[in-house]
Amino acid sequence: MNSPLEQIHDAIRHATVHARGQSINRRKARDPTRPAAAWVAPGRIGQDQGKALSIVLSTIGCAHARSDEGGCTMCSYLLDGSSTSPSSEDFYNQFQTAMAKLDGLPAPLSVKIYTSGSFLDESEIPIEARNKILGDLSSDTRIREVVLESRPEYIEESTMMHIRETLGDRIVELGIGLESSNDTVRFLCINKNFDLKSFKESVQSAKNHDIGIRAYVLLKPPFLTEQSALIDAQNTVTDAIFMGVTTISLNPVNVQRNTLVETLWEKGKFRPPWLWSVVEVLRHAHESAKGKVNVVCDPVAAGKIRGTHNCGKCDSAVVEAIRAFSLTQDVHVFDNLDCDCKTLWKHTLEHEDISLVIHK
Ligand SMILES: [Zn+2]
């Protein structure tokens, strides 16, 4: 007989697979030579500001999401990917198409490569394509920072050594979706199947080669109240900084299609986090970071019903402040924000547990 926690995890995994349904078989045939997305935006690069190119490569998708585990409870990025695996040459073409957006831009530049999975998973990106892409990045002297994304299991010493050798003295960061430093929250609420120990080991392997870790921290996975979610995100930030990460990237949950989060949201059992909660976590992160760790947040669908939102009246001002903070690290941008809805948010923090019981 499984333990009660294992039984709950089984139920959540089952519900996640169910929410994904047949959507996995309905992925569109994509042009394998074009990236899923590519855009340039102002970005924080080390202690400076510059332009950052984000590239989302179109791949077959995250191995965890493709597996019988069903992927994470809030993530539908798998469905944006390709139904067949592009070739090494295709990946290189995707990369080159995106890189053209940097034409004529001055240093310092940052290039962030996302795959909606793991750039370092050889079953997702062939090693030949990875090496060619890294080689091109190393030959462009305007590029001061490279950010890659990976789950911890693909962060190995030999890979770290090779990346460092290729990219020279650039700032290199690996983005890992830690989400929560609480194993129970990560396993149960998110259905993400790695533990804090493997995250810690990845931070160390990367650090041995002067490669930083950008920890993605999730705000408000399902099954937590606003207050528990806020506290969990703050604890995660503190723990991640203690473990030696170089950047904190806060991600408020947004309601993506064909996910368990969407199922709960449709039943009125999930509300994305308040923007006030986002501000609160960022304030806490700024204080914990003590200027040594960058704190950024680029909320998806902010101010919209499926994204982090407040009352509608104050949303754009708060989102603007969040973006300004991410760029400047100046926490005072939050000082003059106020709205009537702040009272309702505070009320939610204090009484949501009780109201959940009353309205059961
Ligand atoms: Zn408001």
XYZ file of C-alpha atoms and ligand atoms in Angstrom:
361
model
C 0.000 0.000 0.000
C 1.337 3.417 -0.917
C 1.667 6.109 1.736
C -1.105 8.757 1.858
C 1.251 11.296 0.229
C 2.032 8.873 -2.598
C -1.691 8.299 -3.105
C -2.305 12.056 -3.395
C 0.621 12.368 -5.794
C -0.809 9.542 -7.920
C -4.168 11.330 -8.070
C -2.535 14.626 -9.069
C -0.383 12.939 -11.707
C -3.451 11.209 -13.080
C -5.385 14.505 -13.182
C -2.449 16.220 -14.933
C -2.324 13.524 -17.624
C -6.112 13.764 -17.952
C -6.008 17.571 -18.387
C -3.350 17.154 -21.105
C -5.737 14.689 -22.761
C -5.382 14.194 -26.467
C -3.934 17.681 -26.958
C -0.484 16.109 -27.180
C -1.564 14.399 -30.407
C -3.060 17.567 -31.839
C 0.129 19.594 -31.985
C 0.475 21.546 -35.179
C 3.006 20.606 -37.793
C 5.543 23.414 -37.521
C 8.145 24.664 -39.940
C 11.177 22.961 -38.333
C 13.519 25.688 -39.604
C 11.790 28.558 -37.749
C 11.964 29.230 -34.004
C 8.703 29.067 -32.015
C 9.349 32.710 -31.037
C 12.143 35.294 -30.916
C 12.095 38.839 -29.551
C 14.410 41.591 -28.383
C 13.711 43.546 -25.196
C 15.662 45.706 -22.741
C 17.346 43.502 -20.172
C 19.521 43.473 -17.092
C 23.003 42.199 -18.108
C 25.228 41.736 -15.066
C 25.360 45.195 -13.492
C 24.415 46.949 -16.770
C 21.373 47.419 -18.947
C 21.346 46.342 -22.559
C 19.301 44.449 -25.115
C 18.378 40.809 -24.636
C 17.355 38.435 -27.400
C 15.077 35.642 -26.256
C 14.864 32.641 -28.562
C 12.331 29.870 -28.090
C 13.543 26.960 -30.190
C 10.850 24.730 -31.576
C 11.683 21.262 -30.246
C 9.782 18.040 -29.612
C 9.310 19.337 -26.045
C 10.223 18.638 -22.455
C 10.938 14.955 -21.753
C 9.020 15.166 -18.451
C 5.955 16.607 -20.206
C 6.100 13.937 -22.930
C 6.312 11.118 -20.393
C 3.555 9.245 -18.551
C 4.212 11.645 -15.645
C 2.153 14.206 -17.579
C 4.484 17.168 -17.000
C 3.926 20.027 -14.576
C 0.456 21.038 -13.377
C 0.687 24.608 -14.781
C 2.695 24.085 -17.974
C 1.409 23.630 -21.523
C 4.556 24.668 -23.382
C 4.781 21.145 -24.784
C 1.797 22.002 -26.971
C 3.690 24.937 -28.550
C 6.396 22.603 -29.750
C 6.838 20.460 -32.779
C 5.196 17.052 -33.167
C 8.378 15.657 -34.715
C 11.977 16.298 -33.732
C 13.782 18.824 -35.979
C 17.247 17.882 -37.308
C 20.525 19.478 -36.163
C 20.515 21.573 -39.313
C 16.935 22.713 -38.638
C 17.885 23.831 -35.130
C 20.830 25.783 -36.458
C 18.539 27.479 -39.001
C 16.066 28.369 -36.226
C 18.907 29.894 -34.250
C 20.252 31.891 -37.197
C 16.792 33.260 -38.061
C 16.445 34.530 -34.478
C 19.988 35.927 -34.303
C 19.266 38.199 -37.293
C 17.248 40.330 -34.858
C 20.525 41.449 -33.275
C 21.794 42.995 -36.531
C 23.100 46.509 -35.923
C 22.585 46.463 -32.147
C 25.501 47.583 -29.940
C 27.036 45.771 -26.955
C 26.207 44.695 -24.327
C 23.855 42.005 -25.567
C 22.335 38.998 -23.888
C 21.076 35.862 -25.641
C 18.616 33.613 -23.852
C 17.815 30.263 -25.408
C 14.638 28.545 -24.278
C 13.267 25.280 -25.561
C 10.235 24.925 -23.291
C 12.240 21.926 -22.114
C 15.981 21.441 -21.659
C 18.601 22.865 -24.022
C 21.092 20.385 -22.522
C 18.910 17.303 -23.084
C 20.506 15.554 -26.063
C 17.232 13.830 -26.911
C 15.706 17.305 -27.383
C 18.637 19.226 -28.966
C 21.291 17.052 -30.688
C 24.789 17.735 -29.376
C 25.936 18.734 -32.870
C 23.352 21.566 -32.968
C 24.186 22.616 -29.406
C 27.892 22.903 -30.217
C 27.309 24.853 -33.413
C 25.022 27.320 -31.597
C 27.496 27.780 -28.734
C 30.297 28.281 -31.284
C 28.388 31.099 -33.002
C 27.628 32.793 -29.680
C 31.308 32.682 -28.755
C 32.364 34.424 -31.967
C 30.053 37.453 -31.443
C 31.965 39.829 -29.166
C 28.879 41.995 -28.462
C 27.335 39.140 -26.521
C 28.205 39.534 -22.834
C 25.702 37.096 -21.398
C 24.259 33.729 -22.416
C 21.325 32.135 -20.616
C 20.361 28.518 -21.300
C 17.594 26.457 -19.752
C 17.761 22.948 -18.375
C 16.387 20.531 -15.858
C 19.031 19.539 -13.245
C 19.590 15.987 -14.529
C 21.351 17.279 -17.662
C 23.778 19.565 -15.787
C 26.961 17.487 -15.737
C 30.573 18.472 -15.045
C 31.782 17.636 -18.561
C 28.989 19.706 -20.141
C 29.730 22.627 -17.813
C 33.424 22.459 -18.695
C 32.663 22.482 -22.411
C 30.248 25.434 -22.154
C 32.761 27.464 -20.146
C 35.595 26.695 -22.574
C 33.460 27.673 -25.566
C 31.941 30.865 -24.182
C 35.149 32.249 -22.645
C 34.725 34.921 -19.991
C 31.084 35.749 -20.695
C 28.433 35.707 -18.014
C 26.775 32.296 -18.366
C 23.639 31.335 -16.533
C 21.569 28.180 -16.571
C 17.890 28.654 -15.885
C 16.388 25.883 -13.753
C 12.733 25.700 -12.776
C 13.255 25.143 -9.067
C 9.685 26.466 -8.561
C 9.651 25.730 -4.825
C 12.378 24.754 -2.360
C 9.781 22.643 -0.574
C 9.929 19.085 -1.991
C 6.302 18.406 -1.054
C 5.063 21.512 -2.884
C 7.235 20.667 -5.925
C 6.187 16.985 -6.057
C 2.525 17.356 -5.126
C 1.319 20.788 -6.260
C 3.530 21.028 -9.349
C 4.122 17.351 -10.253
C 7.761 18.149 -10.932
C 9.895 15.109 -10.309
C 13.277 16.263 -9.044
C 14.278 16.979 -5.477
C 16.070 19.857 -3.804
C 19.206 17.734 -3.461
C 19.636 17.462 -7.249
C 19.050 21.211 -7.609
C 21.786 21.867 -5.018
C 24.179 19.544 -6.865
C 23.496 21.407 -10.127
C 24.245 24.754 -8.500
C 27.584 23.314 -7.321
C 28.533 21.695 -10.676
C 27.811 24.961 -12.460
C 29.635 27.033 -9.848
C 32.767 24.883 -10.276
C 32.973 26.333 -13.795
C 31.934 29.858 -12.861
C 28.500 29.294 -14.375
C 25.602 30.900 -12.549
C 22.144 29.557 -11.886
C 18.982 31.483 -12.636
C 16.363 29.969 -10.359
C 12.778 30.179 -11.572
C 10.534 30.576 -8.575
C 6.846 29.842 -9.012
C 4.282 32.003 -7.267
C 1.056 30.205 -6.468
C 0.993 26.635 -7.686
C -2.445 25.044 -7.322
C -3.742 23.776 -3.939
C -2.163 26.626 -1.941
C -3.964 29.664 -0.535
C -2.711 33.112 -1.527
C -0.921 33.411 1.787
C 0.686 29.933 1.750
C 1.786 30.594 -1.823
C 3.297 33.940 -0.887
C 5.188 32.425 2.046
C 6.345 29.446 -0.042
C 7.729 31.772 -2.750
C 9.501 33.923 -0.148
C 11.035 30.860 1.517
C 12.113 29.547 -1.886
C 13.817 32.854 -2.703
C 15.696 32.833 0.627
C 16.742 29.183 0.193
C 17.827 29.673 -3.444
C 19.992 32.675 -2.530
C 21.499 30.690 0.352
C 22.330 27.859 -2.077
C 24.268 30.292 -4.270
C 22.066 31.115 -7.277
C 22.983 34.232 -9.272
C 19.522 35.340 -10.423
C 16.023 34.932 -9.063
C 13.317 34.936 -11.726
C 9.852 35.077 -10.215
C 7.069 33.475 -12.246
C 3.487 34.061 -11.128
C 1.315 31.177 -12.365
C -0.808 31.906 -15.413
C -3.631 29.671 -16.586
C -2.392 27.758 -19.638
C -4.560 25.527 -21.798
C -4.882 21.777 -21.210
C -3.344 21.895 -17.749
C -4.577 20.813 -14.332
C -4.417 24.501 -13.327
C -6.909 25.290 -16.105
C -9.247 22.504 -14.959
C -9.228 23.914 -11.414
C -9.590 27.514 -12.659
C -12.630 26.597 -14.762
C -14.242 25.124 -11.629
C -13.540 28.311 -9.634
C -10.918 26.496 -7.563
C -7.918 28.500 -8.674
C -7.217 32.212 -8.939
C -3.861 33.382 -10.335
C -1.850 35.331 -7.735
C -2.557 38.973 -6.984
C -0.067 41.481 -8.382
C 0.245 42.738 -4.782
C 1.627 39.298 -3.853
C 4.148 39.543 -6.694
C 5.301 42.930 -5.364
C 5.564 41.504 -1.847
C 7.771 38.604 -2.989
C 9.949 40.953 -5.060
C 10.447 43.262 -2.058
C 11.460 40.281 0.059
C 13.782 38.985 -2.691
C 15.426 42.383 -3.066
C 16.136 42.481 0.659
C 17.498 38.900 0.730
C 19.613 39.481 -2.392
C 21.554 42.351 -0.792
C 22.581 43.569 -4.247
C 24.517 40.338 -4.953
C 21.775 38.481 -6.817
C 19.627 39.939 -9.602
C 15.876 39.704 -9.073
C 13.672 39.752 -12.158
C 10.043 39.156 -13.027
C 8.398 39.246 -16.443
C 4.862 38.078 -15.697
C 2.977 36.286 -18.497
C -0.576 37.565 -19.171
C -0.199 40.123 -16.354
C -3.362 42.149 -15.707
C -5.444 39.586 -17.602
C -7.922 37.143 -16.150
C -5.644 34.140 -16.833
C -2.546 35.887 -15.455
C -1.508 37.574 -12.227
C -3.973 40.416 -11.693
C -5.492 42.900 -9.263
C -8.806 44.741 -9.641
C -8.324 45.944 -13.213
C -7.919 49.628 -12.296
C -4.409 49.483 -10.870
C -3.002 46.547 -12.863
C -1.082 48.450 -15.532
C 0.645 50.727 -12.985
C 1.717 47.729 -10.881
C 2.915 45.735 -13.906
C 4.884 48.759 -15.099
C 6.555 49.030 -11.678
C 7.415 45.299 -11.741
C 9.075 45.703 -15.139
C 10.945 48.846 -14.010
C 12.179 47.034 -10.899
C 13.424 44.062 -12.963
C 15.483 46.421 -15.098
C 16.850 48.790 -12.444
C 16.683 46.723 -9.189
C 15.321 49.919 -7.586
C 12.790 48.731 -5.013
C 11.452 52.274 -4.490
C 9.426 51.987 -7.711
C 6.882 50.171 -5.528
C 6.639 52.914 -2.896
C 3.792 54.961 -4.330
C 1.561 52.168 -5.576
C -1.837 51.986 -3.942
C -5.430 51.065 -4.731
C -8.676 50.277 -2.928
C -8.241 46.597 -3.869
C -5.236 46.296 -1.566
C -7.686 45.926 1.344
C -9.391 43.003 -0.371
C -5.996 41.389 -1.049
C -5.024 41.752 2.627
C -8.390 40.320 3.628
C -7.751 37.337 1.324
C -4.364 36.748 2.933
C -5.892 36.737 6.402
C -9.174 34.935 5.847
C -8.929 32.682 2.770
C -8.363 29.564 4.893
C -11.488 30.293 6.887
C -13.624 31.143 3.847
C -12.522 27.920 2.131
C -13.927 25.999 5.085
C -17.158 28.031 5.236
C -17.892 27.795 1.502
C -17.011 24.126 1.207
Zn -6.663 47.779 -7.648
